[in-house]
CSV table of C-alpha atoms and ligand atoms in Angstrom, one decimal:
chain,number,residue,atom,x,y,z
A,1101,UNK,CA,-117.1,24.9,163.0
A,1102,UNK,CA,-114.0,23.1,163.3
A,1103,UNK,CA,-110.5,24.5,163.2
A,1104,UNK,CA,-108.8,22.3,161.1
A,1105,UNK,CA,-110.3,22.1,157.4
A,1106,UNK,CA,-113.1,20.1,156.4
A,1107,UNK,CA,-111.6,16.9,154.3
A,1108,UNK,CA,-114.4,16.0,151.7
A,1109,UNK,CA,-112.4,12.5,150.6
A,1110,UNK,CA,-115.0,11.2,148.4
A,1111,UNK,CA,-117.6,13.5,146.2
A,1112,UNK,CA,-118.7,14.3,142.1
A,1113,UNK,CA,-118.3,18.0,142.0
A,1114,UNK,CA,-118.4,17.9,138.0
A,1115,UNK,CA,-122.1,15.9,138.7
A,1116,UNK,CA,-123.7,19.2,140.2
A,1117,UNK,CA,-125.9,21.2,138.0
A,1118,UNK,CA,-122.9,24.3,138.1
A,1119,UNK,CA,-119.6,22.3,138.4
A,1120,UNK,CA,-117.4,25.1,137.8
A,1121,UNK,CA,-119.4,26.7,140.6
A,1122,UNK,CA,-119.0,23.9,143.6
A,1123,UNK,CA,-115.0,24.4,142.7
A,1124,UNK,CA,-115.2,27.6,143.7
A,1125,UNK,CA,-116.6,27.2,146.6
A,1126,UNK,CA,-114.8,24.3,148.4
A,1127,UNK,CA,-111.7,26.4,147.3
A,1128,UNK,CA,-113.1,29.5,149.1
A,1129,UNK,CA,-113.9,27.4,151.9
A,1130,UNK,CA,-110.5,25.9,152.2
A,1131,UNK,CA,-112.5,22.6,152.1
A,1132,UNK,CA,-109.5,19.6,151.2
A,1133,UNK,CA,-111.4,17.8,147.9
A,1134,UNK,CA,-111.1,14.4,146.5
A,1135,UNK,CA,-113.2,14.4,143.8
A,1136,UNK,CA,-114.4,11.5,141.4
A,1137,UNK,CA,-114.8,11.0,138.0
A,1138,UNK,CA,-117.1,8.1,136.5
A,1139,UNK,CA,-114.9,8.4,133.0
A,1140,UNK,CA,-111.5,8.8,131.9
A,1141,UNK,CA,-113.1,11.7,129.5
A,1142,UNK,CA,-114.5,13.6,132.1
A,1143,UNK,CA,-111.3,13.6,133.9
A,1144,UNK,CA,-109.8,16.0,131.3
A,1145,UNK,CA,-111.8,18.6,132.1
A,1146,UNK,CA,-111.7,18.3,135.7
A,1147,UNK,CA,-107.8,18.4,136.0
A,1148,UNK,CA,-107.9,21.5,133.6
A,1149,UNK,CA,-110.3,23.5,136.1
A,1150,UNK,CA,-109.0,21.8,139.5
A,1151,UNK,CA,-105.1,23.2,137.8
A,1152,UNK,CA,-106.5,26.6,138.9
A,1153,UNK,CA,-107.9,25.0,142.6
A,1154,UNK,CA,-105.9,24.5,145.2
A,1155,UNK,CA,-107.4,22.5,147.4
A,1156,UNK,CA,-109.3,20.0,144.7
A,1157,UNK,CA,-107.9,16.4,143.9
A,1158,UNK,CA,-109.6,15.4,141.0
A,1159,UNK,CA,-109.6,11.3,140.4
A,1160,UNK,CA,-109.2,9.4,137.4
A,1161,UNK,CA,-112.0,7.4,137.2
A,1162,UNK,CA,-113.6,4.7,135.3
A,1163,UNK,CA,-117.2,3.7,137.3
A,1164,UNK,CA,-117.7,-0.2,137.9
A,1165,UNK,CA,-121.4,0.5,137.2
A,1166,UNK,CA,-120.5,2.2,133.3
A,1167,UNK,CA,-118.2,-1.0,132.3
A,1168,UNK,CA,-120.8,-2.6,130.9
A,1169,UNK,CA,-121.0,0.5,128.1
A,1170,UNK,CA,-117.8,2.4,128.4
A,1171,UNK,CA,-115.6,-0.9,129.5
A,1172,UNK,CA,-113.3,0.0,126.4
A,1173,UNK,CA,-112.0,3.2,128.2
A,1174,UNK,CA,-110.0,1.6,129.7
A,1175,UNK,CA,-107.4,2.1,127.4
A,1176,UNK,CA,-107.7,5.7,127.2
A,1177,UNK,CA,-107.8,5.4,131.4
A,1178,UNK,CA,-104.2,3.8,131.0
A,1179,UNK,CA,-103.2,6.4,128.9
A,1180,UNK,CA,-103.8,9.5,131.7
A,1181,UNK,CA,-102.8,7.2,134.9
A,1182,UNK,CA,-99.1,9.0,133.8
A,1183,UNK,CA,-100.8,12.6,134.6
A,1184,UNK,CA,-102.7,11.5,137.2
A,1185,UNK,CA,-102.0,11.2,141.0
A,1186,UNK,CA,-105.5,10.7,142.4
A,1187,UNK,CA,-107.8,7.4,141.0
A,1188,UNK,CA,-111.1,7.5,141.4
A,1189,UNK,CA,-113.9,6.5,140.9
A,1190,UNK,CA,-113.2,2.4,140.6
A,1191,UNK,CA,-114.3,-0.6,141.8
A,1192,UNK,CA,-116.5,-3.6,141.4
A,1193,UNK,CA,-120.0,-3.6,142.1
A,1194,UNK,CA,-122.1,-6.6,142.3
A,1195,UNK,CA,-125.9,-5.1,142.9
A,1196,UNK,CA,-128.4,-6.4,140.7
A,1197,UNK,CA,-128.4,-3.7,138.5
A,1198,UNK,CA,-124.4,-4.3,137.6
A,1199,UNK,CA,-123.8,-8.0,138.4
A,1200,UNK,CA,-124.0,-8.6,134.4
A,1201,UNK,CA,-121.5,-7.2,133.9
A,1202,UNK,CA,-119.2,-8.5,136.8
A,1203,UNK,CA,-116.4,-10.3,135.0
A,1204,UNK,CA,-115.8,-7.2,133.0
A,1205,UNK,CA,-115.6,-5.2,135.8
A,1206,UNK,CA,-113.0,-7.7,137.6
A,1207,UNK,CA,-110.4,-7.5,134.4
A,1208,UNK,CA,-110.9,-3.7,133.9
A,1209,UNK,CA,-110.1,-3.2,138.0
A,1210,UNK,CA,-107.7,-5.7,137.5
A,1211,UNK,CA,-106.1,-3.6,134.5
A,1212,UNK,CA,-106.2,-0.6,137.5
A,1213,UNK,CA,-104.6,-1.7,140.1
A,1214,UNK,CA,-101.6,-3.4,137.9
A,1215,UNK,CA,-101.6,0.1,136.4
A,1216,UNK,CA,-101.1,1.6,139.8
A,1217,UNK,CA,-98.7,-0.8,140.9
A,1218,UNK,CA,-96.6,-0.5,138.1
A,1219,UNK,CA,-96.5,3.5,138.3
A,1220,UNK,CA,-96.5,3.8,142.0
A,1221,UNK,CA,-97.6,6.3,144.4
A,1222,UNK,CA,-101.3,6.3,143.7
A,1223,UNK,CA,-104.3,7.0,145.9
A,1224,UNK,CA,-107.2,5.5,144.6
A,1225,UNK,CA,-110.9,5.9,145.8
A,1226,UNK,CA,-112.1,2.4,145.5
A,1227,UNK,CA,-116.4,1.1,145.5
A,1228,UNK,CA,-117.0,-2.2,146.4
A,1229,UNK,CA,-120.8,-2.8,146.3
A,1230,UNK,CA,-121.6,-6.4,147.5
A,1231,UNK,CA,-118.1,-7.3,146.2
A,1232,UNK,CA,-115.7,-6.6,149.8
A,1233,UNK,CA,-113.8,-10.2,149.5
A,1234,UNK,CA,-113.1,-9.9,145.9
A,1235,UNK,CA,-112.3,-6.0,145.9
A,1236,UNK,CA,-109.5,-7.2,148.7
A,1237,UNK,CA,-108.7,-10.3,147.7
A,1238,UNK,CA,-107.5,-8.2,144.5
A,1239,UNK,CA,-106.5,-5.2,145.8
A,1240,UNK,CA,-103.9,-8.3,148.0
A,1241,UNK,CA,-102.7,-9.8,144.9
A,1242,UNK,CA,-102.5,-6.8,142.6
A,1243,UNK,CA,-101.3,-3.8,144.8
A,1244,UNK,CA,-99.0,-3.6,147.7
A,1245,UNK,CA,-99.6,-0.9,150.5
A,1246,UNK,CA,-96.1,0.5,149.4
A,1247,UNK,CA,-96.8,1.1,145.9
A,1248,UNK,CA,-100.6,3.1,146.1
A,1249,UNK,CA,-102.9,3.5,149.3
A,1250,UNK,CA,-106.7,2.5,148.9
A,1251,UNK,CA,-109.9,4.1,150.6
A,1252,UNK,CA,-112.8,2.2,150.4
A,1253,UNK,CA,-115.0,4.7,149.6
A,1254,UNK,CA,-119.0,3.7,151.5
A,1255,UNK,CA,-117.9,-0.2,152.6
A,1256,UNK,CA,-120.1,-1.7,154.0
A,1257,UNK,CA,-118.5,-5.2,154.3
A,1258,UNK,CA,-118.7,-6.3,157.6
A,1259,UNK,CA,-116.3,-6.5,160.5
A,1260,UNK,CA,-114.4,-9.3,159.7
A,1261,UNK,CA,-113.5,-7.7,156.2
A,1262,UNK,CA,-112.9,-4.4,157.5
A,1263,UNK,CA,-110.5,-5.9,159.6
A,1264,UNK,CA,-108.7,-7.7,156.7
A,1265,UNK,CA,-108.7,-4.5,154.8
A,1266,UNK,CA,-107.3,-2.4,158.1
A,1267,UNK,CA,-104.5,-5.6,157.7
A,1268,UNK,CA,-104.2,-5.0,154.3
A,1269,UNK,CA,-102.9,-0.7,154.9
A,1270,UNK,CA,-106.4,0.7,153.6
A,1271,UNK,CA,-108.3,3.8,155.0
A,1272,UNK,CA,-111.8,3.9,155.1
A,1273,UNK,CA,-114.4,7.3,153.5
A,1274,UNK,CA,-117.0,7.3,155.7
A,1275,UNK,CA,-120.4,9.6,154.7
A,1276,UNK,CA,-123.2,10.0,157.2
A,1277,UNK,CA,-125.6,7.9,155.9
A,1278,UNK,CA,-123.8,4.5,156.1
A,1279,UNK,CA,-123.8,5.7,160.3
A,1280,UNK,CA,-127.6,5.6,159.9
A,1281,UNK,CA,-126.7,1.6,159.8
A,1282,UNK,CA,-126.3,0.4,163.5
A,1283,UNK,CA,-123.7,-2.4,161.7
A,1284,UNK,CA,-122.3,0.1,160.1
A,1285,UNK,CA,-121.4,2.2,163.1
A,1286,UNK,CA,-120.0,-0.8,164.8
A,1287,UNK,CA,-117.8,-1.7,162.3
A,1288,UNK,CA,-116.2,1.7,162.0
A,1289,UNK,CA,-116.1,1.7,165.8
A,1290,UNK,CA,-113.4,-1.0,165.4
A,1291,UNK,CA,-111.1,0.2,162.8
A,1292,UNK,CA,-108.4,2.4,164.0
A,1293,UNK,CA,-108.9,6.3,164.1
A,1294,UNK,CA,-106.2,6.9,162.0
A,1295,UNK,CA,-107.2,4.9,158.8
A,1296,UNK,CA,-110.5,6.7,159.0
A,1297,UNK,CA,-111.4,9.7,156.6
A,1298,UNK,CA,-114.7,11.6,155.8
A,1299,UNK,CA,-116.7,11.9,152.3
A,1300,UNK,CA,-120.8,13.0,151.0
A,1301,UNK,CA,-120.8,11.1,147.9
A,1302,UNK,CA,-122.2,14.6,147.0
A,1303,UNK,CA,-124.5,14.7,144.7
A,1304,UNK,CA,-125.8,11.0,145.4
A,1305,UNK,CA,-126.1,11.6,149.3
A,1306,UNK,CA,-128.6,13.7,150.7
A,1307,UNK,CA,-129.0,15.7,153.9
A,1308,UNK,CA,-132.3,17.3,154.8
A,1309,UNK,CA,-134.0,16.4,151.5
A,1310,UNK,CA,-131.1,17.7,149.3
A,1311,UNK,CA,-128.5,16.5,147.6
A,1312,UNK,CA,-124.9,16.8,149.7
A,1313,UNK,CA,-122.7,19.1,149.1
A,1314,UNK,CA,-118.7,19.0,150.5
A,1315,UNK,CA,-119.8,21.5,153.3
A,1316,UNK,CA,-121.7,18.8,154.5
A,1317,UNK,CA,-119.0,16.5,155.6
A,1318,UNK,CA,-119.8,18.2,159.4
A,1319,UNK,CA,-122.4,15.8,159.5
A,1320,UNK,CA,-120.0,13.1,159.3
A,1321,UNK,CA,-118.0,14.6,161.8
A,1322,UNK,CA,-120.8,14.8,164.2
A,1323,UNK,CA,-121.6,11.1,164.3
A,1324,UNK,CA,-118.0,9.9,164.1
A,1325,UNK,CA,-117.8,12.3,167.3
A,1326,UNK,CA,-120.6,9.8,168.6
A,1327,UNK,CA,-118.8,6.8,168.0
A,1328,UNK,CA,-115.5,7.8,169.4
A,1329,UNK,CA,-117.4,9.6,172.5
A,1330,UNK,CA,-115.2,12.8,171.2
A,1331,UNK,CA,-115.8,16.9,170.1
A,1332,UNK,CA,-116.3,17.3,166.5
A,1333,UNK,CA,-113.4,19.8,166.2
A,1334,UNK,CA,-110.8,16.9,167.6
A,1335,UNK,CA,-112.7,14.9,165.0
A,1336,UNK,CA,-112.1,16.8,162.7
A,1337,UNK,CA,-108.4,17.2,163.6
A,1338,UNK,CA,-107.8,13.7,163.4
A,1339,UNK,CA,-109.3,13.5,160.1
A,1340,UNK,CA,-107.5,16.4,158.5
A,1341,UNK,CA,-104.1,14.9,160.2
A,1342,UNK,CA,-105.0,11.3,158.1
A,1343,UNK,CA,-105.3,13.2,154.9
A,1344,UNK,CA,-102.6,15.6,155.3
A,1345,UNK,CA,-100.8,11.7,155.8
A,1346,UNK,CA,-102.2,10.3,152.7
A,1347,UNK,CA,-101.4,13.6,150.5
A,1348,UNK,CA,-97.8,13.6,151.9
A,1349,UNK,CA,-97.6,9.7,150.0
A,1350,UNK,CA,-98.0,11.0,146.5
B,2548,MN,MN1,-119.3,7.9,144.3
């Protein structure tokens, strides 16, 4: 185990079977929670439960691969950002499951991150499926590091846009299996320790045959350990020191 808490940046507690459950147990772990939602509507309910967590961020979310049916929340979205601290989950995503829908997706994240910028002092949890230039070309035009910090949640865009997004002040969520990806690995390798934060995508990861839950996150630890040739518990430390950074923002 580690000494400094586990930091689980990037998860969908409310998509486990007993959601009321898995808060309970990352708060009786102590595990620090960032946790999506995929609709503005489910974000009600998670903020009323996580009220009675303390160790559970719960984001506002609208899902880049629902916009196609539940584009229209959008509004109701704009109506919470005033509530909510934490964004998440948002993005683009241009696989060919949700590429019909990609010009929707582009005004509703556009609609976000002016929403953000205008408000200030947001921390939003961003996907970027086959979309890494236009998810920073926009995130460049539409929200300034000052005024709301972005971590790519899973990128996979290559080292040349990592870089660019390092440039432009964003961390990075990192879950073990993108370091099953030699690429992968290397890119991380390059962007600085301190921008670098871990997540399981829990429920849609899976370790061992099942489906990822926050504990997990050791895993992550363990191959970011690999990569910077270091123990998981200073790992660890490094990682809880860049949230307990990001947290301090808001
Ligand atoms: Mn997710």
């Amino acid at each position: 185990m580690t000494k400094s808490p586990l930091v689980d940046f990037h998860c969908h507690l409310d998509l486990f079977p007993d959601y009321v459950r898995a808060f309970a147990e990352c708060d009786r772990v102590g595990i620090e929670v960032f946790t999506m939602t995929t609709t503005p509507r489910a974000w009600l309910r998670n903020w009323e439960l996580a009220e009675k967590h303390k160790h559970i961020r719960p984001g506002l979310g609208l899902h880049p691969q629902l916009i196609a049916e539940r584009g229209s929340e959008i509004k109701l979205w704009e109506d919470l950002l005033p509530r909510a601290k934490f964004v998440g989950e948002v993005g683009l995503d241009a696989g060919p499951c949700y590429v019909k829908s990609f010009e929707d997706q582009k005004q509703v994240f556009q609609r976000i991150l002016r929403a953000c910028n205008e408000a200030g002092g947001r921390i939003l949890s961003v996907h970027s499926i086959r979309s890494a230039k236009t998810v920073l070309d926009m995130i460049e035009r539409w929200l300034p590091p000052q005024k709301g910090k972005i971590i790519l949640h899973w990128f996979t865009g290559g080292r040349t846009e990592a870089k660019r997004a390092v440039q432009l002040g964003c961390f990075f969520s990192v879950n073990h299996q993108m370091l099953h990806n030699p690429k992968n690995r290397e890119m991380i390798a390059e962007i600085p320790a301190d921008r670098i934060l871990t997540e399981t995508d829990g429920p849609f990861t899976k370790l061992a045959g099942k489906p990822c839950t926050p504990m997990d996150v050791t895993e992550v630890l363990k191959g970011l350990g690999a990569i910077w040739k270091k123990p998981v518990e200073d790992v660890g430390t490094i990682v809880f020191r860049n949230m307990m950074g990001i947290d301090a923002m808001v």
